[in-house]
Structures are given as C-alpha cells and as structure tokens.
mmCIF file of C-alpha atoms in Angstrom:
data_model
loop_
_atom_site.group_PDB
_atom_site.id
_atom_site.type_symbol
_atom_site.label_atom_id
_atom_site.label_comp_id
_atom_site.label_asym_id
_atom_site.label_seq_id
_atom_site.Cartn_x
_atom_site.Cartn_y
_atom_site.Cartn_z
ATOM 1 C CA UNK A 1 96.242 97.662 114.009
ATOM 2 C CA UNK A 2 93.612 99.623 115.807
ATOM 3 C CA UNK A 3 96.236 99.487 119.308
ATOM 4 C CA UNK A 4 99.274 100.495 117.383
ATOM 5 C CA UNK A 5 97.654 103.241 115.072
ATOM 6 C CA UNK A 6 96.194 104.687 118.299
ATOM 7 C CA UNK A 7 99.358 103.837 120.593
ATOM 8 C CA UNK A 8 101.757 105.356 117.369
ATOM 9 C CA UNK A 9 99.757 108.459 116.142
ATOM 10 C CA UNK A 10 97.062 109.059 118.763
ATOM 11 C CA UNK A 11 94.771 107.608 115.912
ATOM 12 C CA UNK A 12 91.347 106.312 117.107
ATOM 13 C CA UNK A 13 90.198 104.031 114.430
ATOM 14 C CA UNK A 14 87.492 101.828 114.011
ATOM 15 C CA UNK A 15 87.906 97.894 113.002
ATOM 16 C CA UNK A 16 87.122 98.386 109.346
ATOM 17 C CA UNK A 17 88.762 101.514 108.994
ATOM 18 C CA UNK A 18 91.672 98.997 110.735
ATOM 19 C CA UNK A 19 91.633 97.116 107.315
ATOM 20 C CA UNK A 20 92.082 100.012 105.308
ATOM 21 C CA UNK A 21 94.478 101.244 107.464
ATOM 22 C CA UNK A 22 96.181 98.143 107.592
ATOM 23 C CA UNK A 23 95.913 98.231 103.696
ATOM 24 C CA UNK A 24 97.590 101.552 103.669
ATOM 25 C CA UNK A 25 100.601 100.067 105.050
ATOM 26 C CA UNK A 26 100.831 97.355 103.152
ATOM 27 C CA UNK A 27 100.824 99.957 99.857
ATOM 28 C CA UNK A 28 103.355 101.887 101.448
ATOM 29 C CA UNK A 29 105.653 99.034 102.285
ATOM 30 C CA UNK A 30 105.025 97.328 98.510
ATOM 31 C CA UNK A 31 105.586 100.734 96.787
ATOM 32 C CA UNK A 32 108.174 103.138 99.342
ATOM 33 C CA UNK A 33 107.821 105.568 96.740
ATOM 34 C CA UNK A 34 104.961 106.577 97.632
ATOM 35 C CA UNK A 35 105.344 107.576 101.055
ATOM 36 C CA UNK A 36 106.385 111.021 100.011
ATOM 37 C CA UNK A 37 102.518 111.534 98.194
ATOM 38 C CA UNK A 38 99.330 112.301 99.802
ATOM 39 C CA UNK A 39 97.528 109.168 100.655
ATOM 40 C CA UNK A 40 94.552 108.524 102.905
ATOM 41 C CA UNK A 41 92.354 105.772 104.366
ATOM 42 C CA UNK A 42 88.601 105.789 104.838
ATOM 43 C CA UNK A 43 86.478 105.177 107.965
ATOM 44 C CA UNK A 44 83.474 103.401 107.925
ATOM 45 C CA UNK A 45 82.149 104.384 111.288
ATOM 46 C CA UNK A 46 82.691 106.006 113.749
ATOM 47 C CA UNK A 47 84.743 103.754 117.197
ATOM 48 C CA UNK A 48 81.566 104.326 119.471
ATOM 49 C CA UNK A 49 79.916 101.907 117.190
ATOM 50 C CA UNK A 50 82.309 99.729 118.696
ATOM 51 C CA UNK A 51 82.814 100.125 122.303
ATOM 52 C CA UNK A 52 83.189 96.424 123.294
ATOM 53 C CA UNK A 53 86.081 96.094 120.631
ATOM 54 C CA UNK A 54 87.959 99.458 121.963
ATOM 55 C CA UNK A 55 87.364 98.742 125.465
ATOM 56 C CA UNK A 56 89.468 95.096 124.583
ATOM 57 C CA UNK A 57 92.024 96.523 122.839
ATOM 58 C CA UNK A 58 92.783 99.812 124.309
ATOM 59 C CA UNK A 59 90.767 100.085 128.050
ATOM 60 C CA UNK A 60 88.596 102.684 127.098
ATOM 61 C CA UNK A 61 85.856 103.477 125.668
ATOM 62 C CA UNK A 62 85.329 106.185 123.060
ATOM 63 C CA UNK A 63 83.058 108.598 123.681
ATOM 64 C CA UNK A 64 79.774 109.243 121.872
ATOM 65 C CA UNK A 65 79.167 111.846 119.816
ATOM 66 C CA UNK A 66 75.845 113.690 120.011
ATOM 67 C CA UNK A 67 74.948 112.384 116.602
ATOM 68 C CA UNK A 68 75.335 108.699 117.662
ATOM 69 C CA UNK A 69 73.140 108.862 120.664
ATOM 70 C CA UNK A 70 70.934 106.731 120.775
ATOM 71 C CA UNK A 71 71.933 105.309 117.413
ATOM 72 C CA UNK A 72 70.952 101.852 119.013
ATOM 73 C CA UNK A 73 67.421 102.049 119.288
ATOM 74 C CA UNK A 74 66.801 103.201 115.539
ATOM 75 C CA UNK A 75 65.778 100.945 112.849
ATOM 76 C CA UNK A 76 68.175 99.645 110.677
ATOM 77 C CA UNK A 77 68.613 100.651 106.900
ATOM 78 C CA UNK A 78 69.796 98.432 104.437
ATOM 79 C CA UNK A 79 69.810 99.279 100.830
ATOM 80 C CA UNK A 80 71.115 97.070 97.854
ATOM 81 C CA UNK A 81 73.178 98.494 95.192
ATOM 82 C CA UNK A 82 74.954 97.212 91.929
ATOM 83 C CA UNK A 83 78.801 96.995 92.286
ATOM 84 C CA UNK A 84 79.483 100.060 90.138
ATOM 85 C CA UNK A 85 80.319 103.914 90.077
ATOM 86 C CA UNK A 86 77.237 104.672 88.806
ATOM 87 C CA UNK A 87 75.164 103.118 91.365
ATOM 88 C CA UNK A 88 76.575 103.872 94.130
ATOM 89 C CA UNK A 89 76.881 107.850 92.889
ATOM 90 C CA UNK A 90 73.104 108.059 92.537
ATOM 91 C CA UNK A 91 72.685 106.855 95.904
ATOM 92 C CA UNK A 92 74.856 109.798 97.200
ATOM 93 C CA UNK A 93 73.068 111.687 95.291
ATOM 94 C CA UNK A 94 69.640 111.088 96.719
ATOM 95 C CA UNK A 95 71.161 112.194 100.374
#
C-alpha cells in the first residue's frame, strides 16, 4: 500500500496511515457510490518515524521535519483512555 499510494499519487504515507488507506479502498470498492463524495484517511505519524520501513519499500528515506528532530531521544508518553467519545475529547481538550 505504502509503494503504490506513493508510486500512484506521489502519496508519502506512513504504515498505519497504510491501513487506513488501505481501508479507504476497500470502502470505495464495497460501496462505488461513494467515490464521487469527499472522503479522507487519517495519519498517525508522520513517515520519518519510520525510515527503516520507507527506505525497504521505496529507497529513500523521508526527510525530517524540524519538529521531529530529535524526537528519538525524548521520553516516551503513554496515556490510558476509556474507548469512548467522551474520553478521548477531554484529552484533546487538555492540549
């Protein structure tokens, strides 16, 4: 997915915005009405997070943005939500 989207539409994606993209054109194919209607997929990250997989796939690798240098050496968040709107709106919220 992440070869053809980029090979196809110039489309750099990362590998789980690869499932939703992937997802997308599964929709499409299951419902061709809908490929007149505005529909989008979501990234996750951003590709530099994943240089080793891009490198494989399409011999490069992405470049870094300023706001992912030195993403490597920070500590890692984790935060646990419920499975629900609500949650997951109030953590927006706090940002």
């Amino acid at each position: 997915t992440i070869k053809e989207a980029y090979q196809s539409h110039k489309l750099l994606l990362e590998p789980h915005g690869a499932v939703g993209w992937a997802g997308l054109k599964s929709f499409w194919q299951a419902h061709p009405e809908t490929r007149s209607m505005l529909t989008f997929s979501v990234e996750t990250a951003h590709p530099a997070k994943f240089p080793e997989e891009i490198r494989t796939l399409l011999q490069f690798e992405p470049e870094i943005p300023a706001a992912l240098e030195g993403l490597d050496e920070k500590e890692e968040f984790l935060q646990e939500l419920d499975a629900t709107y609500e949650a997951f709106h109030a953590f927006l919220k706090r940002f």
